[in-house]
Short mmCIF file of C-alpha atoms in Angstrom, two decimals:
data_model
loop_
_atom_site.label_atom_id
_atom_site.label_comp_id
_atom_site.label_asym_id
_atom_site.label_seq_id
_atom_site.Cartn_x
_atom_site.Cartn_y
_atom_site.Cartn_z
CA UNK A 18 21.53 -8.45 13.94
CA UNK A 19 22.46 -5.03 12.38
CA UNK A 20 25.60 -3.56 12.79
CA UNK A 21 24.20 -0.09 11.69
CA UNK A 22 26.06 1.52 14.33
CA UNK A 23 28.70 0.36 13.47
CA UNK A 24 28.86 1.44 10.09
CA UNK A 25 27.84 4.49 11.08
CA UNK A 26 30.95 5.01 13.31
CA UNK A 27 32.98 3.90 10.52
CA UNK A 28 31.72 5.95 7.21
CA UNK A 29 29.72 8.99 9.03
CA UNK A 30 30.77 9.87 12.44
CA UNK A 31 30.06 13.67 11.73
CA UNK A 32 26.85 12.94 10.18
CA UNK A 33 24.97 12.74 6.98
CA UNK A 34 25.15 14.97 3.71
CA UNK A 35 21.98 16.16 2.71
CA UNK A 36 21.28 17.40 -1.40
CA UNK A 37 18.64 18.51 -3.67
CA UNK A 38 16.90 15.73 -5.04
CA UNK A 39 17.36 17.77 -8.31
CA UNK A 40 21.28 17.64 -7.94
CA UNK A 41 21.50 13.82 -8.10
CA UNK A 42 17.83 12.51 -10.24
CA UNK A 43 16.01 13.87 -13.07
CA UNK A 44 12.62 14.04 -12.53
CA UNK A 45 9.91 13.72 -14.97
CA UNK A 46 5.91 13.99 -15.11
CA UNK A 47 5.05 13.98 -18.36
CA UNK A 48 3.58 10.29 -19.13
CA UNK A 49 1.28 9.09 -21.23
CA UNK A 50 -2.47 9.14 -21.35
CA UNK A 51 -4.51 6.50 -21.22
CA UNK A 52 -5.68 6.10 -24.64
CA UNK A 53 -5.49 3.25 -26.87
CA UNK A 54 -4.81 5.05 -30.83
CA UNK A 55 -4.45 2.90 -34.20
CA UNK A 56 -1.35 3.09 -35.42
CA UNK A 57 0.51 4.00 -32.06
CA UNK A 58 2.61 1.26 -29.99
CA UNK A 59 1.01 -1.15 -27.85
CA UNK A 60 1.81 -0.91 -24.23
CA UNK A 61 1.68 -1.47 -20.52
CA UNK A 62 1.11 1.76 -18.31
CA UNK A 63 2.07 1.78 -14.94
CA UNK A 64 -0.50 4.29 -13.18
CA UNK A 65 -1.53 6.02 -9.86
CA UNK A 66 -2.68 2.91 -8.05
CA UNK A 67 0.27 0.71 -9.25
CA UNK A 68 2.21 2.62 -7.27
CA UNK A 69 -0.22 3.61 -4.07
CA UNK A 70 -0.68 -0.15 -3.61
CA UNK A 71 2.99 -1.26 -4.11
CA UNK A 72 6.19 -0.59 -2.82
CA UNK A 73 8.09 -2.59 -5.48
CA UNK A 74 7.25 -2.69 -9.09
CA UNK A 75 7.46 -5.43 -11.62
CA UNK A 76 5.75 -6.50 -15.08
CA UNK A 77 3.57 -8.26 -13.00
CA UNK A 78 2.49 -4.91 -11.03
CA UNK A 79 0.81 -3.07 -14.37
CA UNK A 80 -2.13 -4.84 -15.94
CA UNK A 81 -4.13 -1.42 -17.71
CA UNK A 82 -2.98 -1.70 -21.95
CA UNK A 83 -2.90 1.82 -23.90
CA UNK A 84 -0.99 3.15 -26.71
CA UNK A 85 1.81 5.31 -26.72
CA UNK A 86 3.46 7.33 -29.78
CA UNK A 87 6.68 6.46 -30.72
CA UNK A 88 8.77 9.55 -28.39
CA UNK A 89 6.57 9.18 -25.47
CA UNK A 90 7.69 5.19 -26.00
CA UNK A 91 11.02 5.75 -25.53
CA UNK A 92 10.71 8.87 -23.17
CA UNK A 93 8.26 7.25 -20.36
CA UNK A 94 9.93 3.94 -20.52
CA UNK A 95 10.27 1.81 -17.25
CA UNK A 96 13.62 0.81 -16.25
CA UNK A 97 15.10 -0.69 -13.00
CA UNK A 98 16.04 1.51 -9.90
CA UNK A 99 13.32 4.41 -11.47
CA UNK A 100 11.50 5.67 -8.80
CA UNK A 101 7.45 6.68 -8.56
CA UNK A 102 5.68 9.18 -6.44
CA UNK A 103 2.07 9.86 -6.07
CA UNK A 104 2.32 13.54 -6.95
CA UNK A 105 -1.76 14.56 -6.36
CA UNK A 106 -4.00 13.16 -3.73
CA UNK A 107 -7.33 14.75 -2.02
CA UNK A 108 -5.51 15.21 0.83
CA UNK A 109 -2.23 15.54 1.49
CA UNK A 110 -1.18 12.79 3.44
CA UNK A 111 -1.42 10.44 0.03
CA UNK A 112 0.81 12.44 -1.48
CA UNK A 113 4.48 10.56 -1.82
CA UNK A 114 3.25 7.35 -1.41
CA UNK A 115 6.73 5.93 -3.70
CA UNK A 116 7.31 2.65 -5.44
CA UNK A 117 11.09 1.30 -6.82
CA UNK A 118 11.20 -0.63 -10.18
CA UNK A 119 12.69 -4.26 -9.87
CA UNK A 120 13.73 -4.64 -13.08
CA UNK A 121 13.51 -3.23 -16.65
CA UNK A 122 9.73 -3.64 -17.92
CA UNK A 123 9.87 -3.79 -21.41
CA UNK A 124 6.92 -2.09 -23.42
CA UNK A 125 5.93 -0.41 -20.40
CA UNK A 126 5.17 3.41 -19.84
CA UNK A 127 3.81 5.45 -17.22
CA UNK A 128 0.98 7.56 -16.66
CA UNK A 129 1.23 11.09 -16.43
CA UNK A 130 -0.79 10.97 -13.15
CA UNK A 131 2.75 10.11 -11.84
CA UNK A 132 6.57 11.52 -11.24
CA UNK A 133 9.24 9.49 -12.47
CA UNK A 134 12.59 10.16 -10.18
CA UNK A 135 15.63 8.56 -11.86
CA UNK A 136 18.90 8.89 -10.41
CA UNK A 137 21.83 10.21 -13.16
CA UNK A 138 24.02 7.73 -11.47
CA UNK A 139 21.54 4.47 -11.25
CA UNK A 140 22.57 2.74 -7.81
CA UNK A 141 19.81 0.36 -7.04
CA UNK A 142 20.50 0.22 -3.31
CA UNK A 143 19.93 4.21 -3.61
CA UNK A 144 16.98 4.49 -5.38
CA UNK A 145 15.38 1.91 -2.78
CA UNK A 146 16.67 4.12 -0.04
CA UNK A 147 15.15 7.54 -1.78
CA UNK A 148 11.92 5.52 -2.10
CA UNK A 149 11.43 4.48 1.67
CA UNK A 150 12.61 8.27 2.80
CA UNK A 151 9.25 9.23 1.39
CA UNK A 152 7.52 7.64 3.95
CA UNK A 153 9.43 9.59 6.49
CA UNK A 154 8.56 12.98 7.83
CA UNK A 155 11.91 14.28 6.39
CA UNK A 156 9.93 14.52 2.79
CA UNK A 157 6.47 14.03 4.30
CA UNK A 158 7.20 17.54 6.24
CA UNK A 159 8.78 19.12 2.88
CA UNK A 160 5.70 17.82 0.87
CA UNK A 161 3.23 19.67 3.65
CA UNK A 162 4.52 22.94 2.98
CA UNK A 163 5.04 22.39 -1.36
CA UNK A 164 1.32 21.18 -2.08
CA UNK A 165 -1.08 23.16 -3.35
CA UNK A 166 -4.82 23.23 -4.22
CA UNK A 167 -8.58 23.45 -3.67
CA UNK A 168 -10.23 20.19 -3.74
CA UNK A 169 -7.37 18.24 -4.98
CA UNK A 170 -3.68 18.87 -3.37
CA UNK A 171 -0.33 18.55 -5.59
CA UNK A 172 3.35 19.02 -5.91
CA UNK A 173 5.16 20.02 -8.69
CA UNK A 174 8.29 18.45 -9.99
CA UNK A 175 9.94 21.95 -9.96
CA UNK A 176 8.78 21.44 -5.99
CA UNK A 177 9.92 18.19 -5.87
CA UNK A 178 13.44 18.92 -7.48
CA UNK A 179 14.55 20.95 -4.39
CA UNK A 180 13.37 18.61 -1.63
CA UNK A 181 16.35 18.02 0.24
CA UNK A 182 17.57 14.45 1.37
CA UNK A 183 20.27 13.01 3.77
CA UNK A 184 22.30 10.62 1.60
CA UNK A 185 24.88 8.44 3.85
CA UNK A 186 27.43 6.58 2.37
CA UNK A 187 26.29 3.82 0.39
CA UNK A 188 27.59 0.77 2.97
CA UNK A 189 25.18 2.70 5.65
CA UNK A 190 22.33 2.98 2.54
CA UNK A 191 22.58 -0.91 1.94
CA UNK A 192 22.28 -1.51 5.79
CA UNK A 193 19.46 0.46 6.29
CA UNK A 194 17.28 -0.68 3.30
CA UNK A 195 18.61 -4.22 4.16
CA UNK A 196 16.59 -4.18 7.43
CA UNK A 197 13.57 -2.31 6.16
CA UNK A 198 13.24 -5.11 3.27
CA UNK A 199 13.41 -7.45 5.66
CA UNK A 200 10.37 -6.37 7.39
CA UNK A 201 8.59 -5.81 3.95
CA UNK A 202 9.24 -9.46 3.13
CA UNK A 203 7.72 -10.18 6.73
CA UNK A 204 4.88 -7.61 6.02
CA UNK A 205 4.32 -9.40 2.68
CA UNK A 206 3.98 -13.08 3.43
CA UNK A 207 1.28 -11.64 5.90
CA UNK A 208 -0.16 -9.59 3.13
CA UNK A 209 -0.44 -12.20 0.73
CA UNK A 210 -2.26 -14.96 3.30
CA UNK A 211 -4.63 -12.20 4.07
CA UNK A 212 -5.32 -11.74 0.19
CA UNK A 213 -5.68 -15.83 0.03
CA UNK A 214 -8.54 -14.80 3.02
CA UNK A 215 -10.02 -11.88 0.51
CA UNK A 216 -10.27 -14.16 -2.28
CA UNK A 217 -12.09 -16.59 0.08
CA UNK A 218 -14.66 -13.93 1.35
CA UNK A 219 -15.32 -12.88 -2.07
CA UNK A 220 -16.04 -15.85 -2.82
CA UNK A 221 -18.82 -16.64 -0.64
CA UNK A 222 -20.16 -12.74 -0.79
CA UNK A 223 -20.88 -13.70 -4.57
CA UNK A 224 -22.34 -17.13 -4.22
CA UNK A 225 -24.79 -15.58 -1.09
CA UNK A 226 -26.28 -12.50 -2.99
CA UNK A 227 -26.41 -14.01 -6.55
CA UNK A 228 -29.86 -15.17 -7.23
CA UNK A 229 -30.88 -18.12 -8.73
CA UNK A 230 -33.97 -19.57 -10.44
CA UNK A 231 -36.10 -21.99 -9.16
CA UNK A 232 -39.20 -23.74 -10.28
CA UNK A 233 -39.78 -19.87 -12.05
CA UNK A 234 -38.68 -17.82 -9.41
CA UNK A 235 -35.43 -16.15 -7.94
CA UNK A 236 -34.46 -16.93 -4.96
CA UNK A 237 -31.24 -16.20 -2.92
CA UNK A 238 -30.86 -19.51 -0.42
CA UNK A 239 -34.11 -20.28 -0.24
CA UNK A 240 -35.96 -17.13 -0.28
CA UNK A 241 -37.58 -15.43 -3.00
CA UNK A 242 -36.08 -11.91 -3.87
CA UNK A 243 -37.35 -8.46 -5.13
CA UNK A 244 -35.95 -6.93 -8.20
CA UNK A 245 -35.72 -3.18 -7.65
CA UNK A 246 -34.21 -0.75 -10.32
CA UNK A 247 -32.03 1.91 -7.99
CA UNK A 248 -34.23 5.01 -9.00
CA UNK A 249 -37.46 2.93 -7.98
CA UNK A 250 -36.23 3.20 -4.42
CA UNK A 251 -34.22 5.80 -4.02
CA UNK A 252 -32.60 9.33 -4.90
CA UNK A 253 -28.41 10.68 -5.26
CA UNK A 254 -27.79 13.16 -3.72
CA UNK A 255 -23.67 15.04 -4.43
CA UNK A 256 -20.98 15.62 -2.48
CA UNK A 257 -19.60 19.21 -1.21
CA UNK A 258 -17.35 20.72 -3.78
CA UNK A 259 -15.12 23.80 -4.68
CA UNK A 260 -13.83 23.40 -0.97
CA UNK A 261 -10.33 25.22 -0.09
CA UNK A 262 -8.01 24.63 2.90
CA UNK A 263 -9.77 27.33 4.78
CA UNK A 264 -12.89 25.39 4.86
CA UNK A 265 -11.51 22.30 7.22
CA UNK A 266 -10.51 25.10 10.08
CA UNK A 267 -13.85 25.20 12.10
CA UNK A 268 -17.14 24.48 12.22
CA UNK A 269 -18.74 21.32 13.75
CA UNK A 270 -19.25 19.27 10.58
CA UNK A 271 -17.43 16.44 9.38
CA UNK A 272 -16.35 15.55 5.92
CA UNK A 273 -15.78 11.66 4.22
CA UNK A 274 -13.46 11.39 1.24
CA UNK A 275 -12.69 9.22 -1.43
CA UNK A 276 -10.30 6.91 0.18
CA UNK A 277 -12.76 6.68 3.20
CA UNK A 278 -15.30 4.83 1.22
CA UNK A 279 -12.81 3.00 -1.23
CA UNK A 280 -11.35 1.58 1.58
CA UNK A 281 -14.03 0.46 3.69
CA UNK A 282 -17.56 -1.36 3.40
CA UNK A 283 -18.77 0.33 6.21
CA UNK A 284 -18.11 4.18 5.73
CA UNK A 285 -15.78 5.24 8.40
CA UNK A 286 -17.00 7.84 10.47
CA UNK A 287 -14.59 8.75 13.21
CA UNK A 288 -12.90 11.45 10.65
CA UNK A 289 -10.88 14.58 11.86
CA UNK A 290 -11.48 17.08 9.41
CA UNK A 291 -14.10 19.69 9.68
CA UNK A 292 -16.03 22.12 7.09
CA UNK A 293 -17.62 24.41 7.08
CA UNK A 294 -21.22 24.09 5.28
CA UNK A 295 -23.68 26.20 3.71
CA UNK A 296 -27.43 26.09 3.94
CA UNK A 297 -27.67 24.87 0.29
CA UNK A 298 -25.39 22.04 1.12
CA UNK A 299 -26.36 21.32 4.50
CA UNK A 300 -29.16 19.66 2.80
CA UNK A 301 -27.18 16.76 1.47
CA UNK A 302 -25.99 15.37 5.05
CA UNK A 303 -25.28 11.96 5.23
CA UNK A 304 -27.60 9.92 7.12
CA UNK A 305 -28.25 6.52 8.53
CA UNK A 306 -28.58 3.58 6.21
CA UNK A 307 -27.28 6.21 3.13
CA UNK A 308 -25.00 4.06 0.25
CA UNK A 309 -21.94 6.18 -0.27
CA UNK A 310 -20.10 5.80 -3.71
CA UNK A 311 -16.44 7.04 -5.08
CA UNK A 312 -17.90 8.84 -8.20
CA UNK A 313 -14.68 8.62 -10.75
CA UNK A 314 -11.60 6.59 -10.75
CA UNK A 315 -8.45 5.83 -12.98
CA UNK A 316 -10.00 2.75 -14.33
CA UNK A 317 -13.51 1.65 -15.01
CA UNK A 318 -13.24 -1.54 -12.57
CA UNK A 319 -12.35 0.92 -9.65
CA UNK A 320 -15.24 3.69 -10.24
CA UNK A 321 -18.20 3.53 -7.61
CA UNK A 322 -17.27 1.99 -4.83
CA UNK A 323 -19.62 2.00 -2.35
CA UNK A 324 -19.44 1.72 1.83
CA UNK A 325 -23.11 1.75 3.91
CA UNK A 326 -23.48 4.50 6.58
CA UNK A 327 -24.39 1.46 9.48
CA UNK A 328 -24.21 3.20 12.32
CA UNK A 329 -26.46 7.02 13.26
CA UNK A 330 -23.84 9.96 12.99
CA UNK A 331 -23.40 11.88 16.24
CA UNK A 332 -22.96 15.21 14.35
CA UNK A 333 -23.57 16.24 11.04
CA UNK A 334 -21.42 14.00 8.29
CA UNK A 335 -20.59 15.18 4.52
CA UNK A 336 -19.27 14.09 1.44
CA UNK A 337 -16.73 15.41 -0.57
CA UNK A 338 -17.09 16.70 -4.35
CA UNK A 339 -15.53 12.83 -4.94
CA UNK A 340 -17.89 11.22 -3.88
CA UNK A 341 -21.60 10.82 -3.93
CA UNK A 342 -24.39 9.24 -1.97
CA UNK A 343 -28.30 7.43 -2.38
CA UNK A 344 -30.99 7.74 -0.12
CA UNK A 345 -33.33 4.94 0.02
CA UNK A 346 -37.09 6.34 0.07
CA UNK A 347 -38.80 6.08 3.82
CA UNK A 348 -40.46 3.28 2.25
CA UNK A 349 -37.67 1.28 1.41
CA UNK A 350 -35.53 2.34 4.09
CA UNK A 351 -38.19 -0.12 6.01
CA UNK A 352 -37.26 -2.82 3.57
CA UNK A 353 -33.75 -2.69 2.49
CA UNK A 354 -31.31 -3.13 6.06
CA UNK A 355 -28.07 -0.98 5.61
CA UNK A 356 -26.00 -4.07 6.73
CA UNK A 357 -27.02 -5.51 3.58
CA UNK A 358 -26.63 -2.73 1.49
CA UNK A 359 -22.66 -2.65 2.87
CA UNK A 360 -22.15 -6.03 0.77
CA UNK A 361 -24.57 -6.29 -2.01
CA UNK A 362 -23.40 -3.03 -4.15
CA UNK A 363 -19.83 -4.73 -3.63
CA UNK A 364 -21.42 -7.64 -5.08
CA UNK A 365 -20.36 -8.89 -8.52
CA UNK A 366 -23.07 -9.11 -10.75
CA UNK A 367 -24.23 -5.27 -8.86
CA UNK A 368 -20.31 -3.98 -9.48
CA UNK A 369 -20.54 -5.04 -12.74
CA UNK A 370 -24.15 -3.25 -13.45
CA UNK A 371 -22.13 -0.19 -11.83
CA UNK A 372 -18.88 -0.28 -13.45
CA UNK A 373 -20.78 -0.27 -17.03
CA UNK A 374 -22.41 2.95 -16.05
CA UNK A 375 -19.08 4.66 -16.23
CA UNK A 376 -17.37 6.23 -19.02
CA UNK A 377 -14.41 8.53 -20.04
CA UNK A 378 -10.43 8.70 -21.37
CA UNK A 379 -8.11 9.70 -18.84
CA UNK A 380 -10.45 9.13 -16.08
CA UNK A 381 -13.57 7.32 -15.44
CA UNK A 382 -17.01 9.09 -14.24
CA UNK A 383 -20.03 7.22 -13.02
CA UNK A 384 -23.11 8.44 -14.08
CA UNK A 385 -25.45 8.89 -11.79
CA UNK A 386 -28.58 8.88 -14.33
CA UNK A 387 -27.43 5.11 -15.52
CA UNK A 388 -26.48 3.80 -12.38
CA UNK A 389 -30.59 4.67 -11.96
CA UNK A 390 -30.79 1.47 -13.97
CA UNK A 391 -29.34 -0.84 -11.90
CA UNK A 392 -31.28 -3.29 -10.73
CA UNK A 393 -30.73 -4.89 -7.01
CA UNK A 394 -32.14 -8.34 -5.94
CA UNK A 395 -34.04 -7.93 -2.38
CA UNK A 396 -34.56 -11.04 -0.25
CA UNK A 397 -36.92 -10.60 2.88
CA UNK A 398 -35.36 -8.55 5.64
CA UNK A 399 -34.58 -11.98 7.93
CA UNK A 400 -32.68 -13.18 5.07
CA UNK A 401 -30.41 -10.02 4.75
CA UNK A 402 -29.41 -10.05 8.76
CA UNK A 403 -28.51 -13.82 7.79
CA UNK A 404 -26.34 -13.06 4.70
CA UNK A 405 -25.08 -9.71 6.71
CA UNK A 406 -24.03 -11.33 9.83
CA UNK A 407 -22.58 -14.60 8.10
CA UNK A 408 -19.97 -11.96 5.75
CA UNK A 409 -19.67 -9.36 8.67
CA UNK A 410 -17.25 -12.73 10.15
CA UNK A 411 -15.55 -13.50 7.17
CA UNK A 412 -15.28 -8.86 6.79
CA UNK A 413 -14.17 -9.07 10.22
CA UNK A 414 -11.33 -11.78 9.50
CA UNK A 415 -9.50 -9.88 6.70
CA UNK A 416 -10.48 -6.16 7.66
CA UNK A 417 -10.48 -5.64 11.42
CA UNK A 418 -7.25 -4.63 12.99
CA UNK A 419 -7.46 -5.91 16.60
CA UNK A 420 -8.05 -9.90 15.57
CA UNK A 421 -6.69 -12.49 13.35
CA UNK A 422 -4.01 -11.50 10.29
CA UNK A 423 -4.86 -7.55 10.23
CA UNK A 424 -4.18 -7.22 13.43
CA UNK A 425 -0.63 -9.20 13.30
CA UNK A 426 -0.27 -6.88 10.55
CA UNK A 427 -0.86 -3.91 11.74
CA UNK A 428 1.54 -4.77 14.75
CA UNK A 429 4.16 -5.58 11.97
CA UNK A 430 3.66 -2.38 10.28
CA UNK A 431 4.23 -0.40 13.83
CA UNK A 432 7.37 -1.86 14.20
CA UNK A 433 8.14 -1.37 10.90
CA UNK A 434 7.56 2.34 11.32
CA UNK A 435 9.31 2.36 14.27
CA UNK A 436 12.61 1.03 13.02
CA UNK A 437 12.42 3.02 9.35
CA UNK A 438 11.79 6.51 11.05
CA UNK A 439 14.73 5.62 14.16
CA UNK A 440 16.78 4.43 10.76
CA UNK A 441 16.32 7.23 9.11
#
């Protein structure tokens, strides 16, 4: 029960004060890079996708080791109550995602990809309110109209400084992110039995398209597989780039993103946004049984992830300067099913072939020319449908919204974001 009203009577009958974030936080953006230098401090750094995955942050949260020099040490150090934004996104929707430090994580500094909000008067209860009023369209609507950019959007911190926020007394603060924890904690249990599920999928995805030799040959369960270098069967082909906000206005064609293929093994093609395209470019359209891949990440084990274009387009699809894409040949396209392609280049042994292809300091880049080399096992076309339809369940179990845990997650998360925005 939440006696929010209550409190409300009591401490704020008139309403709520709303400030600067400036006026009550320092912010800072200048981290560290992700560089490991002899003679400079060994450290943890907390980075980008620390704090898009999490809403809380602990030692346990940061696993990538750099080194820092001694001022940046004590300058982007990680103390309880600090709060993290996602400053930059491709779009600007994944801007603000926000994370709150648990406790002080020593040896630990963050990127520079990333704002650091700490309050000048630490109040842990407040700095987990701040953090959940960037999901909210009070800063979501402020963030809108302060990004700026081409093919990447961004806010400033001088931006960020003069977002204004309600602050209620703290009795209705510790109410409020009272019952929003609560539904984390729910959200999380959920969260980490669907992981358990992950874990278990992976699992079997690994042991069903890892070959094995027998009697001289490689098989994969029983039938005998092809070994096929990538630029013996097909061709990449780039993604759109130098594209401004004008460009998603009009036109009729549609555009995939980083996060679109990140997140999903199939590439998901019910997407808003429109371009427009040019002749030269109209030539790389995506097409039916086309491997899609994220082309540069913050760290090696996240660059080229791929998602499988299963299902024919209804009008013309595009990727953007991200991302990247490989056509099979028409010969191969006969041979290779795109329901197997979705799992095998999410395979281990293939993600590891891919993830040693990329190189870089602050960020990762595949290369396109060495991912050429990697070499893909290819059972007969009966045996992919098997493998595909027998991990399309266990895909289904921990990915698809309307059955099982996702989907008693995702009805969490609604009510979730039903209560935070009437809370605040």
């Amino acid at each position: 029960m939440s006696r929010i009203e209550e409190l409300i009577e009591q401490y704020c009958p008139d309403g709520v004060e709303y400030v600067e974030l400036g006026s009550i936080a320092e912010l800072s953006n200048t981290g560290v890079d992700k560089k490991i230098i002899e003679g400079q401090r060994d450290v943890l750094l907390l980075n980008y996708m620390d704090v898009y995955k999490n809403r809380h942050l602990n030692k346990s949260s940061l696993s990538m080791k750099v080194t820092a020099p001694e001022n940046k040490y004590f300058e982007c150090n990680i103390l309880k109550g600090d709060i993290f934004i996602t400053p930059t996104s491709e779009t600007k929707d994944d801007i603000g995602h926000s994370s709150v430090v648990d406790e002080n994580i020593d040896s630990a500094v963050y990127s520079y990809h990333i704002m650091r909000i700490r309050l000048k008067e630490a109040n842990f209860i407040t700095s987990c309110f701040i953090s959940y009023l960037f999901e909210t369209e009070v800063l979501q609507s402020q963030i809108d109209k302060a990004a700026v950019g081409l093919t990447r959007f961004g806010v400033s911190k001088k931006r960020v400084d003069k977002f204004s926020i309600p602050i209620p007394p703290l009795p209705v603060q510790e109410e409020i992110v009272r019952i929003l924890d609560k539904f984390t904690e729910l959200e999380a249990e959920l969260e980490a039995e669907l992981e358990a599920r992950k874990k278990q999928y992976e699992f079997y995805r690994n042991k069903l398209l890892t070959p094995v030799e027998e009697n001289g040959k490689w098989m994969m369960n029983n039938s005998e597989v092809l070994f096929k270098q990538m630029c013996e069967i097909g061709d990449f082909y780039g993604g759109l780039s130098g594209k401004s906000k004008a460009d998603f206005s009009d036109g009729n064609a549609q555009y995939i993103t980083y996060m679109n293929i990140f997140s999903n093994i199939s590439v998901n093609l019910d997407i808003e946004a429109k371009v427009k395209i040019s002749d030269k470019e109209s030539q790389n359209v995506v097409k039916y049984g086309d491997i899609l891949f994220t082309g540069s990440s913050e760290t090696p084990d996240e660059c080229g992830m791929s998602s499988a274009v299963t299902n024919r387009p209804n009008s013309p699809f595009y990727l953007n300067s991200f991302c990247f894409g490989f056509r099979l040949t028409d010969y191969y396209n006969e041979i290779i099913h795109p329901d197997y392609s979705k799992h095998i280049f999410r395979s281990k042994n293939i993600r590891k072939q891919i993830i040693g292809t990329s190189s870089g300091v602050t960020r990762f880049n595949v290369s396109k020319k060495r991912m050429g080399k990697v070499v893909i096992p290819i059972p007969n076309m009966a045996e992919q449908k098997r493998i595909a339809q027998f991990l399309d369940k266990f895909d289904s179990l921990v990915n698809d919204i309307s059955i099982g845990l996702p989907a008693e997650i995702e009805a969490r998360r609604k009510q979730y974001e039903y209560y935070r925005n009437k809370l605040l």
